Coordinates of C-alpha atoms in Angstrom, one line a residue:
M19 CA 141.0 -11.5 1.0
S20 CA 140.6 -8.6 -1.5
I21 CA 139.4 -5.2 -0.5
N22 CA 136.2 -5.7 -2.5
Q23 CA 135.6 -9.0 -0.6
S24 CA 136.1 -7.3 2.7
K25 CA 133.5 -4.7 1.9
L26 CA 131.1 -7.3 0.7
F27 CA 131.4 -9.4 3.9
R28 CA 131.3 -6.3 6.1
R29 CA 127.7 -5.7 4.9
N30 CA 126.5 -9.2 5.2
P31 CA 128.1 -12.7 5.1
M32 CA 125.2 -14.4 3.4
I33 CA 124.5 -13.2 -0.1
W34 CA 121.0 -13.4 -1.4
V35 CA 120.0 -12.4 -4.9
T36 CA 116.8 -13.0 -6.8
A37 CA 118.3 -13.8 -10.1
G38 CA 120.2 -16.8 -11.6
F39 CA 121.7 -17.7 -14.9
H40 CA 120.7 -21.3 -14.7
E41 CA 117.0 -22.3 -14.8
G42 CA 117.8 -25.6 -13.1
Y43 CA 118.7 -23.8 -9.9
H44 CA 115.0 -22.9 -9.5
K45 CA 113.9 -26.5 -9.4
R46 CA 116.5 -27.5 -6.8
A47 CA 115.9 -24.5 -4.5
V48 CA 112.2 -23.8 -4.3
Q49 CA 110.1 -26.9 -4.4
H50 CA 106.6 -27.0 -5.8
S51 CA 103.8 -26.8 -3.2
A52 CA 102.4 -30.2 -4.2
T53 CA 105.2 -31.9 -2.2
M54 CA 104.3 -30.3 1.1
D55 CA 102.9 -32.0 4.2
P56 CA 99.5 -30.4 4.7
H57 CA 99.7 -30.6 8.5
Q58 CA 103.1 -29.3 9.4
S59 CA 103.5 -26.7 6.7
R60 CA 100.2 -25.4 5.5
N61 CA 99.6 -21.6 5.5
I62 CA 97.7 -20.2 8.5
E63 CA 95.1 -17.4 8.0
E64 CA 95.9 -14.3 10.1
R65 CA 93.2 -12.9 12.4
P66 CA 94.1 -9.2 12.9
E67 CA 90.8 -8.2 14.6
P68 CA 90.6 -8.9 18.3
Y69 CA 88.8 -12.0 19.3
T70 CA 87.6 -12.9 22.9
A71 CA 88.5 -16.5 23.5
E72 CA 86.3 -19.0 25.1
V73 CA 87.8 -19.7 28.6
K74 CA 87.4 -23.1 30.2
G75 CA 88.4 -23.0 33.8
S76 CA 89.3 -20.0 35.9
L77 CA 92.1 -17.6 35.1
P78 CA 93.9 -16.0 38.0
D79 CA 92.7 -12.4 38.8
W80 CA 96.3 -11.1 38.9
L81 CA 97.2 -12.4 35.4
T82 CA 97.2 -9.2 33.3
G83 CA 99.4 -8.6 30.4
T84 CA 100.1 -9.6 26.8
L85 CA 101.9 -12.8 25.7
L86 CA 103.5 -12.3 22.3
R87 CA 104.3 -15.4 20.2
N88 CA 106.3 -15.5 17.0
G89 CA 107.0 -18.2 14.4
P90 CA 106.7 -19.1 10.7
G91 CA 103.1 -19.2 9.5
M92 CA 103.2 -19.1 5.7
F93 CA 105.1 -21.7 3.7
T94 CA 103.6 -21.5 0.2
V95 CA 103.5 -18.4 -2.1
G96 CA 101.9 -19.1 -5.5
E97 CA 103.5 -22.3 -6.8
T98 CA 106.6 -22.0 -4.7
T99 CA 107.2 -23.2 -1.2
Y100 CA 109.9 -23.0 1.4
N101 CA 112.2 -26.0 2.0
H102 CA 112.6 -25.5 5.7
W103 CA 110.1 -24.8 8.5
F104 CA 112.3 -22.0 10.0
D105 CA 112.1 -20.2 6.6
G106 CA 108.3 -19.6 6.6
M107 CA 107.1 -16.0 6.8
A108 CA 106.6 -14.6 10.3
L109 CA 103.1 -14.8 11.8
M110 CA 102.9 -12.9 15.1
Q111 CA 100.3 -13.7 17.7
S112 CA 99.1 -11.9 20.9
F113 CA 97.2 -13.2 23.9
T114 CA 96.0 -10.4 26.2
F115 CA 94.9 -11.4 29.7
K116 CA 92.7 -9.1 31.6
D117 CA 89.7 -9.4 33.9
G118 CA 89.5 -13.2 33.5
Q119 CA 89.4 -13.0 29.7
V120 CA 91.8 -13.6 26.8
I121 CA 91.8 -11.4 23.7
Y122 CA 93.6 -13.0 20.7
R123 CA 94.8 -11.7 17.4
S124 CA 97.4 -12.6 14.8
R125 CA 99.1 -10.8 11.9
Y126 CA 101.8 -11.5 9.4
L127 CA 104.9 -9.4 9.8
Q128 CA 104.6 -7.2 6.7
G129 CA 108.2 -6.3 6.1
D130 CA 110.2 -6.1 2.9
T131 CA 110.4 -9.8 2.5
Y132 CA 106.6 -10.3 2.9
N133 CA 105.8 -7.4 0.5
A134 CA 108.2 -8.6 -2.2
N135 CA 106.9 -12.2 -2.1
M136 CA 103.3 -11.1 -2.1
A137 CA 103.9 -8.7 -5.0
A138 CA 105.6 -11.3 -7.1
K139 CA 103.2 -14.1 -6.0
R140 CA 106.1 -16.3 -5.5
I141 CA 109.1 -16.6 -3.1
V142 CA 111.7 -14.1 -4.3
V143 CA 113.7 -13.5 -1.1
S144 CA 116.1 -16.2 0.1
E145 CA 116.1 -17.7 3.6
M146 CA 118.6 -19.9 5.4
G147 CA 117.2 -23.2 4.1
T148 CA 115.6 -21.9 0.8
M149 CA 117.5 -20.1 -2.0
A150 CA 115.1 -18.1 -4.2
Y151 CA 115.7 -17.8 -7.9
P152 CA 113.8 -15.9 -10.5
D153 CA 110.9 -17.2 -12.6
P154 CA 112.3 -19.6 -15.1
N155 CA 110.2 -17.8 -17.8
K156 CA 112.1 -14.6 -17.4
N157 CA 114.5 -13.8 -20.2
F158 CA 118.3 -13.8 -19.8
I159 CA 118.6 -10.0 -19.8
V160 CA 116.2 -9.7 -16.9
K161 CA 118.1 -12.4 -15.0
A162 CA 121.5 -10.8 -15.6
I163 CA 120.3 -7.3 -14.6
T164 CA 118.7 -8.7 -11.4
F165 CA 121.9 -10.6 -10.6
L166 CA 124.0 -7.5 -11.0
N167 CA 121.6 -5.4 -8.9
H168 CA 122.2 -7.8 -6.0
T169 CA 126.0 -7.9 -6.1
V170 CA 125.9 -6.1 -2.8
P171 CA 124.5 -8.7 -0.4
D172 CA 121.5 -8.1 1.8
F173 CA 119.5 -10.0 4.3
T174 CA 115.9 -10.9 4.8
D175 CA 113.9 -9.0 7.4
N176 CA 111.6 -11.9 8.0
G177 CA 111.9 -11.9 11.8
A178 CA 110.1 -15.1 12.7
S179 CA 112.1 -16.3 15.7
N180 CA 111.3 -14.1 18.7
F181 CA 110.6 -10.6 20.0
I182 CA 113.2 -8.2 21.5
R183 CA 112.6 -5.2 23.7
Y184 CA 115.0 -2.3 23.3
G185 CA 114.2 0.7 25.5
N186 CA 110.4 1.0 25.3
E187 CA 110.1 -0.5 21.8
Y188 CA 109.5 -4.0 20.6
F189 CA 110.9 -5.7 17.6
A190 CA 110.3 -8.9 15.6
T191 CA 113.7 -10.6 15.1
S192 CA 115.4 -13.6 13.6
E193 CA 119.3 -13.5 13.6
T194 CA 120.1 -11.1 10.8
N195 CA 121.2 -7.5 10.9
Y196 CA 117.6 -6.4 10.3
I197 CA 114.8 -6.3 13.0
R198 CA 111.3 -4.9 12.5
K199 CA 109.7 -2.6 15.0
I200 CA 106.1 -3.6 15.8
D201 CA 103.1 -2.4 17.8
P202 CA 102.9 -5.1 20.5
F203 CA 99.2 -4.6 21.0
T204 CA 97.9 -4.3 17.4
L205 CA 100.7 -6.3 15.9
A206 CA 101.1 -3.6 13.2
T207 CA 104.4 -3.7 11.3
Q208 CA 106.5 -0.5 11.6
E209 CA 109.9 0.6 10.5
K210 CA 112.8 -1.7 9.6
V211 CA 115.9 -1.2 11.8
D212 CA 119.5 -2.1 10.6
Y213 CA 121.9 -3.0 13.4
L214 CA 124.8 -2.0 11.1
K215 CA 123.8 1.7 11.4
Y216 CA 124.5 1.5 15.1
I217 CA 126.9 -1.4 15.7
A218 CA 129.2 -3.3 13.4
V219 CA 127.4 -6.7 13.6
N220 CA 126.2 -8.8 10.7
M221 CA 124.3 -11.3 12.8
V222 CA 122.7 -10.9 16.3
T223 CA 121.0 -13.4 18.6
S224 CA 117.3 -13.4 19.1
H225 CA 117.8 -14.3 22.8
P226 CA 119.0 -11.1 24.7
H227 CA 119.1 -10.6 28.4
Y228 CA 117.4 -7.9 30.5
D229 CA 118.3 -6.5 33.8
K230 CA 115.9 -5.0 36.4
E231 CA 116.8 -1.5 35.3
G232 CA 115.4 -2.2 31.8
N233 CA 118.7 -2.4 30.0
T234 CA 119.0 -5.0 27.2
Y235 CA 122.2 -7.0 26.5
N236 CA 122.9 -8.9 23.3
I237 CA 125.8 -10.3 21.3
G238 CA 126.4 -10.3 17.5
T239 CA 129.1 -11.3 15.0
S240 CA 131.1 -8.8 13.0
I241 CA 132.6 -10.5 10.0
A242 CA 135.9 -9.3 8.4
E243 CA 135.6 -5.9 10.0
K244 CA 138.9 -4.2 9.3
G245 CA 140.4 -7.6 8.6
K246 CA 139.1 -9.2 11.8
T247 CA 136.1 -11.3 12.7
K248 CA 134.9 -10.9 16.3
Y249 CA 132.0 -11.4 18.6
T250 CA 130.6 -8.1 20.0
L251 CA 128.7 -7.9 23.3
F252 CA 126.6 -4.7 23.6
K253 CA 124.1 -3.0 25.8
V254 CA 121.1 -0.9 24.9
P255 CA 120.2 1.3 27.9
S256 CA 116.6 1.6 29.1
A257 CA 114.7 4.6 27.7
P258 CA 112.9 7.2 29.8
E259 CA 109.1 7.0 29.3
T260 CA 109.1 10.6 28.0
E261 CA 111.7 9.9 25.3
T262 CA 110.0 9.3 21.9
G263 CA 111.0 9.5 18.3
K264 CA 114.6 8.2 18.8
S265 CA 115.8 4.7 18.2
P266 CA 116.9 3.1 21.4
L267 CA 119.9 1.6 19.5
K268 CA 121.3 5.1 19.1
K269 CA 122.5 4.7 22.7
A270 CA 123.9 1.2 22.2
E271 CA 127.3 0.7 23.9
V272 CA 129.9 -1.9 23.0
L273 CA 130.8 -3.7 26.2
C274 CA 133.5 -6.0 24.9
T275 CA 134.7 -7.9 21.8
V276 CA 136.0 -11.4 21.6
P277 CA 138.2 -12.4 18.7
C278 CA 137.0 -15.3 16.6
R279 CA 139.5 -18.2 16.3
S280 CA 138.9 -18.3 12.5
L281 CA 138.6 -15.3 10.2
L282 CA 136.0 -16.7 7.8
S283 CA 134.4 -19.5 9.9
P284 CA 132.8 -17.8 12.9
S285 CA 130.9 -19.9 15.4
Y286 CA 127.1 -20.2 15.1
Y287 CA 125.3 -19.4 18.4
H288 CA 121.7 -18.7 19.3
S289 CA 122.0 -17.5 22.9
F290 CA 124.5 -16.7 25.7
G291 CA 124.6 -16.6 29.5
M292 CA 124.7 -13.7 32.0
T293 CA 125.2 -13.5 35.8
D294 CA 125.5 -10.5 38.0
N295 CA 129.2 -10.2 37.2
Y296 CA 129.9 -12.2 34.1
F297 CA 128.9 -13.0 30.5
I298 CA 129.3 -16.6 29.3
F299 CA 129.8 -17.0 25.6
I300 CA 130.3 -20.4 24.1
E301 CA 132.3 -20.5 20.9
Q302 CA 131.3 -24.0 19.6
P303 CA 132.7 -26.0 16.7
F304 CA 129.5 -25.4 14.7
K305 CA 130.5 -22.8 12.2
L306 CA 129.4 -20.6 9.3
D307 CA 131.7 -21.1 6.3
I308 CA 131.6 -17.6 4.9
L309 CA 133.4 -18.3 1.6
K310 CA 131.0 -21.2 0.8
M311 CA 128.0 -18.9 1.7
A312 CA 129.3 -16.3 -0.7
T313 CA 129.2 -18.8 -3.6
A314 CA 126.1 -20.7 -2.5
Y315 CA 123.8 -18.9 -4.9
M316 CA 126.0 -19.7 -7.9
R317 CA 126.4 -23.3 -6.8
G318 CA 122.6 -23.8 -6.5
V319 CA 122.7 -24.7 -2.8
N320 CA 121.2 -23.1 0.3
W321 CA 123.1 -21.2 3.0
A322 CA 122.3 -23.9 5.6
S323 CA 124.5 -26.3 3.7
C324 CA 127.4 -24.0 4.5
L325 CA 127.1 -24.6 8.2
K326 CA 129.8 -27.1 9.2
H327 CA 130.2 -29.2 12.3
C328 CA 133.8 -29.7 13.3
P329 CA 133.8 -32.6 15.9
E330 CA 137.6 -32.7 16.0
E331 CA 137.7 -29.2 17.6
N332 CA 137.0 -28.3 21.2
T333 CA 134.4 -25.9 22.5
L334 CA 135.8 -22.6 23.9
I335 CA 134.0 -21.1 26.9
H336 CA 134.6 -17.4 27.2
L337 CA 134.0 -16.0 30.6
I338 CA 133.9 -12.2 30.5
D339 CA 133.9 -9.7 33.4
R340 CA 130.9 -7.4 33.0
K341 CA 132.6 -4.6 34.9
T342 CA 135.9 -4.6 32.9
G343 CA 134.7 -6.0 29.6
K344 CA 137.7 -8.4 29.7
E345 CA 138.0 -12.1 29.7
V346 CA 139.1 -13.7 32.9
A347 CA 142.7 -15.0 32.8
T348 CA 141.7 -18.6 33.2
K349 CA 141.0 -20.4 29.9
Y350 CA 138.1 -22.9 29.9
F351 CA 137.2 -25.4 27.2
A352 CA 135.0 -28.4 26.7
G353 CA 134.5 -31.2 24.3
Q354 CA 132.7 -30.6 21.0
M355 CA 129.0 -30.0 21.3
V356 CA 126.2 -28.0 19.6
I357 CA 124.2 -25.6 21.7
Y358 CA 121.2 -23.5 20.8
H359 CA 119.7 -22.6 24.2
H360 CA 121.2 -21.5 27.4
V361 CA 119.0 -22.1 30.4
N362 CA 120.5 -19.9 33.1
A363 CA 123.8 -19.0 34.7
F364 CA 124.7 -18.0 38.3
E365 CA 127.6 -17.6 40.7
E366 CA 127.9 -19.9 43.7
N367 CA 130.8 -20.4 46.1
G368 CA 133.6 -19.2 43.9
H369 CA 132.2 -20.7 40.7
V370 CA 130.2 -19.6 37.7
I371 CA 127.7 -22.4 37.0
F372 CA 125.7 -22.4 33.8
D373 CA 123.1 -24.7 32.3
V374 CA 122.6 -25.4 28.6
I375 CA 120.8 -27.8 26.3
G376 CA 123.5 -29.6 24.3
Y377 CA 123.6 -31.9 21.3
D378 CA 126.3 -34.3 20.1
D379 CA 126.0 -33.0 16.5
C380 CA 124.1 -30.6 14.3
S381 CA 121.3 -32.9 13.1
L382 CA 118.6 -31.0 14.8
Y383 CA 118.4 -28.4 12.0
D384 CA 117.9 -31.1 9.4
M385 CA 114.9 -32.4 11.3
F386 CA 112.9 -29.3 10.4
Y387 CA 113.2 -29.6 6.6
L388 CA 109.6 -29.9 5.6
Q389 CA 110.3 -33.1 3.8
K390 CA 111.7 -34.6 7.0
Q391 CA 108.6 -33.4 8.8
K392 CA 106.5 -35.2 6.3
D393 CA 108.5 -38.3 6.8
K394 CA 107.9 -38.3 10.5
P395 CA 111.2 -37.0 12.1
E396 CA 110.9 -39.4 15.1
S397 CA 111.7 -42.3 12.7
K398 CA 115.0 -40.7 11.6
G399 CA 118.2 -40.7 13.6
W400 CA 119.0 -37.4 15.4
S401 CA 121.0 -36.3 18.3
K402 CA 118.7 -35.9 21.4
P403 CA 118.9 -32.8 23.6
V404 CA 120.8 -33.2 26.9
Y405 CA 120.5 -30.8 29.9
R406 CA 124.1 -30.1 30.9
R407 CA 125.4 -28.2 33.8
Y408 CA 129.0 -26.8 33.8
A409 CA 131.0 -25.3 36.6
L410 CA 133.8 -22.7 36.1
P411 CA 136.1 -22.2 39.1
L412 CA 136.9 -18.5 39.4
H413 CA 140.0 -18.9 41.7
V414 CA 142.5 -21.2 40.0
D415 CA 145.7 -21.8 42.0
S416 CA 148.9 -23.4 41.0
G417 CA 147.4 -26.9 41.4
A418 CA 148.9 -29.8 39.6
A419 CA 147.8 -30.9 36.1
G420 CA 145.1 -33.5 36.3
Q421 CA 143.5 -32.0 39.3
N422 CA 139.7 -31.3 39.4
L423 CA 139.3 -27.7 40.6
V424 CA 135.5 -27.7 41.1
T425 CA 134.9 -27.7 44.8
N426 CA 131.2 -26.7 44.7
S427 CA 128.9 -29.4 46.2
L428 CA 126.0 -28.2 44.1
T429 CA 127.1 -30.1 41.1
T430 CA 129.2 -33.1 40.0
A431 CA 130.5 -31.2 37.0
T432 CA 134.4 -31.1 36.8
A433 CA 137.0 -28.7 35.6
V434 CA 140.4 -30.5 35.3
K435 CA 143.6 -28.6 34.9
E436 CA 145.6 -29.4 31.8
A437 CA 149.4 -29.2 31.6
D438 CA 149.1 -25.9 29.8
G439 CA 147.0 -24.4 32.5
K440 CA 143.7 -24.5 30.7
L441 CA 140.7 -26.2 32.4
L442 CA 138.9 -29.0 30.6
C443 CA 135.2 -28.7 31.7
M444 CA 133.0 -31.8 31.9
P445 CA 129.3 -31.4 32.6
E446 CA 126.8 -32.9 35.0
V447 CA 123.9 -34.3 33.0
L448 CA 120.6 -33.5 34.7
C449 CA 118.3 -35.1 32.2
E450 CA 117.6 -35.7 28.5
G451 CA 114.8 -34.8 26.2
L452 CA 114.0 -31.1 27.1
E453 CA 114.2 -28.1 24.8
L454 CA 113.0 -24.5 24.6
P455 CA 113.8 -24.0 28.3
R456 CA 112.4 -21.1 30.3
I457 CA 112.8 -20.2 34.0
N458 CA 111.2 -17.6 36.3
Y459 CA 113.1 -14.7 34.8
D460 CA 113.2 -13.0 38.2
F461 CA 115.9 -15.6 38.8
N462 CA 117.9 -14.9 35.7
G463 CA 121.6 -14.7 36.6
K464 CA 120.6 -16.1 40.1
K465 CA 120.6 -19.7 41.4
H466 CA 117.4 -21.3 40.1
R467 CA 115.7 -24.6 40.9
F468 CA 112.9 -25.0 38.4
V469 CA 112.9 -25.1 34.6
Y470 CA 109.9 -25.3 32.3
A471 CA 110.5 -26.8 28.8
A472 CA 109.1 -28.7 25.9
C473 CA 109.6 -32.5 26.0
T474 CA 111.3 -33.8 22.8
E475 CA 112.5 -37.3 23.7
E476 CA 110.9 -39.0 20.7
S477 CA 110.7 -36.2 18.2
A478 CA 112.1 -32.7 17.5
V479 CA 108.5 -31.5 17.7
A480 CA 107.3 -31.3 21.3
T481 CA 104.3 -33.4 22.3
E482 CA 104.4 -32.6 26.0
L483 CA 105.5 -29.9 28.5
G484 CA 107.7 -30.6 31.5
K485 CA 108.8 -29.0 34.7
L486 CA 112.2 -30.0 35.9
D487 CA 113.4 -29.8 39.5
T488 CA 117.1 -29.4 39.1
E489 CA 117.7 -30.6 42.7
T490 CA 115.7 -33.8 42.7
K491 CA 116.0 -34.3 38.9
E492 CA 112.3 -35.1 38.8
I493 CA 110.2 -34.0 35.8
V494 CA 106.4 -33.4 36.0
R495 CA 104.6 -33.4 32.7
W496 CA 101.6 -32.1 30.9
G497 CA 100.3 -33.7 27.7
E498 CA 97.2 -34.5 25.7
D499 CA 96.5 -36.5 22.6
N500 CA 96.8 -34.7 19.3
C501 CA 98.2 -31.6 21.0
W502 CA 101.6 -29.9 20.2
P503 CA 102.5 -27.3 22.8
S504 CA 104.8 -24.3 22.3
E505 CA 107.7 -23.1 24.4
P506 CA 106.3 -22.6 28.0
V507 CA 106.6 -19.1 29.5
F508 CA 106.5 -18.7 33.3
I509 CA 104.7 -15.7 34.8
P510 CA 105.3 -15.0 38.5
R511 CA 102.5 -14.1 40.8
P512 CA 102.8 -10.6 42.3
N513 CA 104.5 -10.9 45.7
A514 CA 105.3 -14.5 45.0
E515 CA 106.3 -16.6 48.0
S516 CA 108.4 -19.1 46.0
E517 CA 110.3 -19.5 42.8
D518 CA 107.5 -21.5 41.2
D519 CA 104.6 -19.4 42.5
G520 CA 102.9 -18.4 39.3
V521 CA 101.5 -19.8 36.1
V522 CA 102.9 -21.3 32.9
L523 CA 101.5 -20.2 29.6
A524 CA 101.8 -22.1 26.3
S525 CA 100.0 -22.0 23.0
V526 CA 98.8 -25.4 21.8
C527 CA 98.1 -26.4 18.2
T528 CA 96.0 -29.4 17.4
V529 CA 95.0 -31.6 14.5
P530 CA 93.7 -29.8 11.4
G531 CA 90.1 -28.6 11.7
K532 CA 90.2 -28.2 15.5
L533 CA 90.6 -25.0 17.5
G534 CA 93.9 -24.2 19.1
F535 CA 94.1 -22.9 22.7
I536 CA 96.3 -21.1 25.1
L537 CA 97.1 -23.3 28.1
V538 CA 97.5 -22.0 31.7
L539 CA 99.2 -24.4 34.1
D540 CA 99.9 -23.9 37.8
G541 CA 103.6 -23.2 38.2
K542 CA 103.9 -25.3 41.4
T543 CA 101.7 -28.4 40.6
F544 CA 102.0 -28.2 36.8
K545 CA 98.3 -29.0 36.7
E546 CA 95.9 -27.2 34.3
V547 CA 94.2 -24.1 35.7
A548 CA 92.4 -23.0 32.5
R549 CA 92.5 -23.0 28.7
A550 CA 91.2 -20.4 26.3
Y551 CA 90.0 -21.6 22.8
M552 CA 90.7 -19.4 19.9
N553 CA 88.5 -18.9 16.8
N554 CA 90.9 -20.7 14.5
E555 CA 93.8 -23.2 14.4
L556 CA 97.0 -22.0 16.0
H557 CA 100.3 -22.5 14.3
R558 CA 103.4 -24.0 15.8
D559 CA 105.6 -21.2 16.9
M560 CA 109.1 -20.6 18.2
H561 CA 109.6 -18.1 21.0
G562 CA 107.6 -15.4 22.9
Y563 CA 107.7 -12.5 25.2
F564 CA 105.3 -11.5 28.0
I565 CA 104.5 -7.8 28.6
P566 CA 103.0 -7.3 32.0
Q567 CA 100.3 -4.6 32.2

């Protein structure tokens, strides 16, 4: 790779530009809004002024705090529309619980992407599934100048996936090097933060971990940095309450780096695991082809088409000591799989046990193309989510090849020693059809029993919520006709007496024309405690964060 290429990839692996030399690209990339499904992809009106919701039932007196939700809410700008549901512009929502009431508001994340699109009255910033090209009516000179002005690649700041807390500050995030600071109570958009100013990472997960001291842990990919591509685990320390005016990322510490097995095809990942003493990072054979991404704009295809699944390759499981920052000597691997969400990880009787939601292929992403949504995704073939539990033995002796070294009675997962000393890990399947898993976060890194998740047996879009008992394998469900619930978030009761002593919160969208509501379920029985109706429809969102008062 040339020096110029190295500099280009160091800034960002995915090039976006708002100009093109071929007008035909525009027709292939940004579809006209007339093709959209009005239910799944219509624009949602923001409600920035606080609204007191109508509560049915009785909210617990102890439930005080703000639930933030994030997800795409605008899919059409002028006569252009996004191709993929994940690409829509971020609409933030907040539900504040206090004194038996719920206060609601929603606002669009008004970052550079939003402002550029609004000013142009069309989509001019590319997203993963939608490549944006200039107005076909622009002349050749304007297109050429715009193309040259975007030779240095840059990313969208449309953080529509989740919220992250660093120090005492909150950020809307996707998985790019840009995050946007927000006011978590007014939902006002504040300054843009570039990870690259603090840590050499081009992409960062939107699912960090937090410890009880308030520190945040995350992982990102550094592409072609000094000729190497690596995964970087870092820590952002908690900030004193008196410290203001300084970015918490200024104190970010690199804890360890893991070399990528391919220079220009790093693994895609969405989350990772953490216990008291270890990090678990899964390098899966679902990869970003950087060279294809660099030429995607010129070829008239989106970046998502440059994600490649390599079923002939194994999955590498990296177990990293949190104290030393080094990988353990034993090498673990598994068969090919695609993972987006870790559930939890913990240490038990000489083993690290971790739970993930795994797929046999990468078809899930395709299910969220808006045309697929319109065509009813449940009627199309797709790999169903499987709840898998893996066990990694920590103390590996000189046992013979072919021997299963898992001796923990908690699971039937196996880790068989190969002739070369590596351990082939096979999971225990606890159930199928669950996604967007959440636990009582007080048990993060500890042995857990209960998991709250969205039920997706029949469709990639959840129609029910479920509570899984990992010991009995039983699932208790909540569902209602014409209701599509979001990711459930568990809130423990103060001085809780058990793991599931608390409530589960989920936003629920309904059919067009009907009011959405926030649902409150009892964490133990999974029965409805209350619901609070908003003054408008709610949109289907991705992830959220609860800020206790």
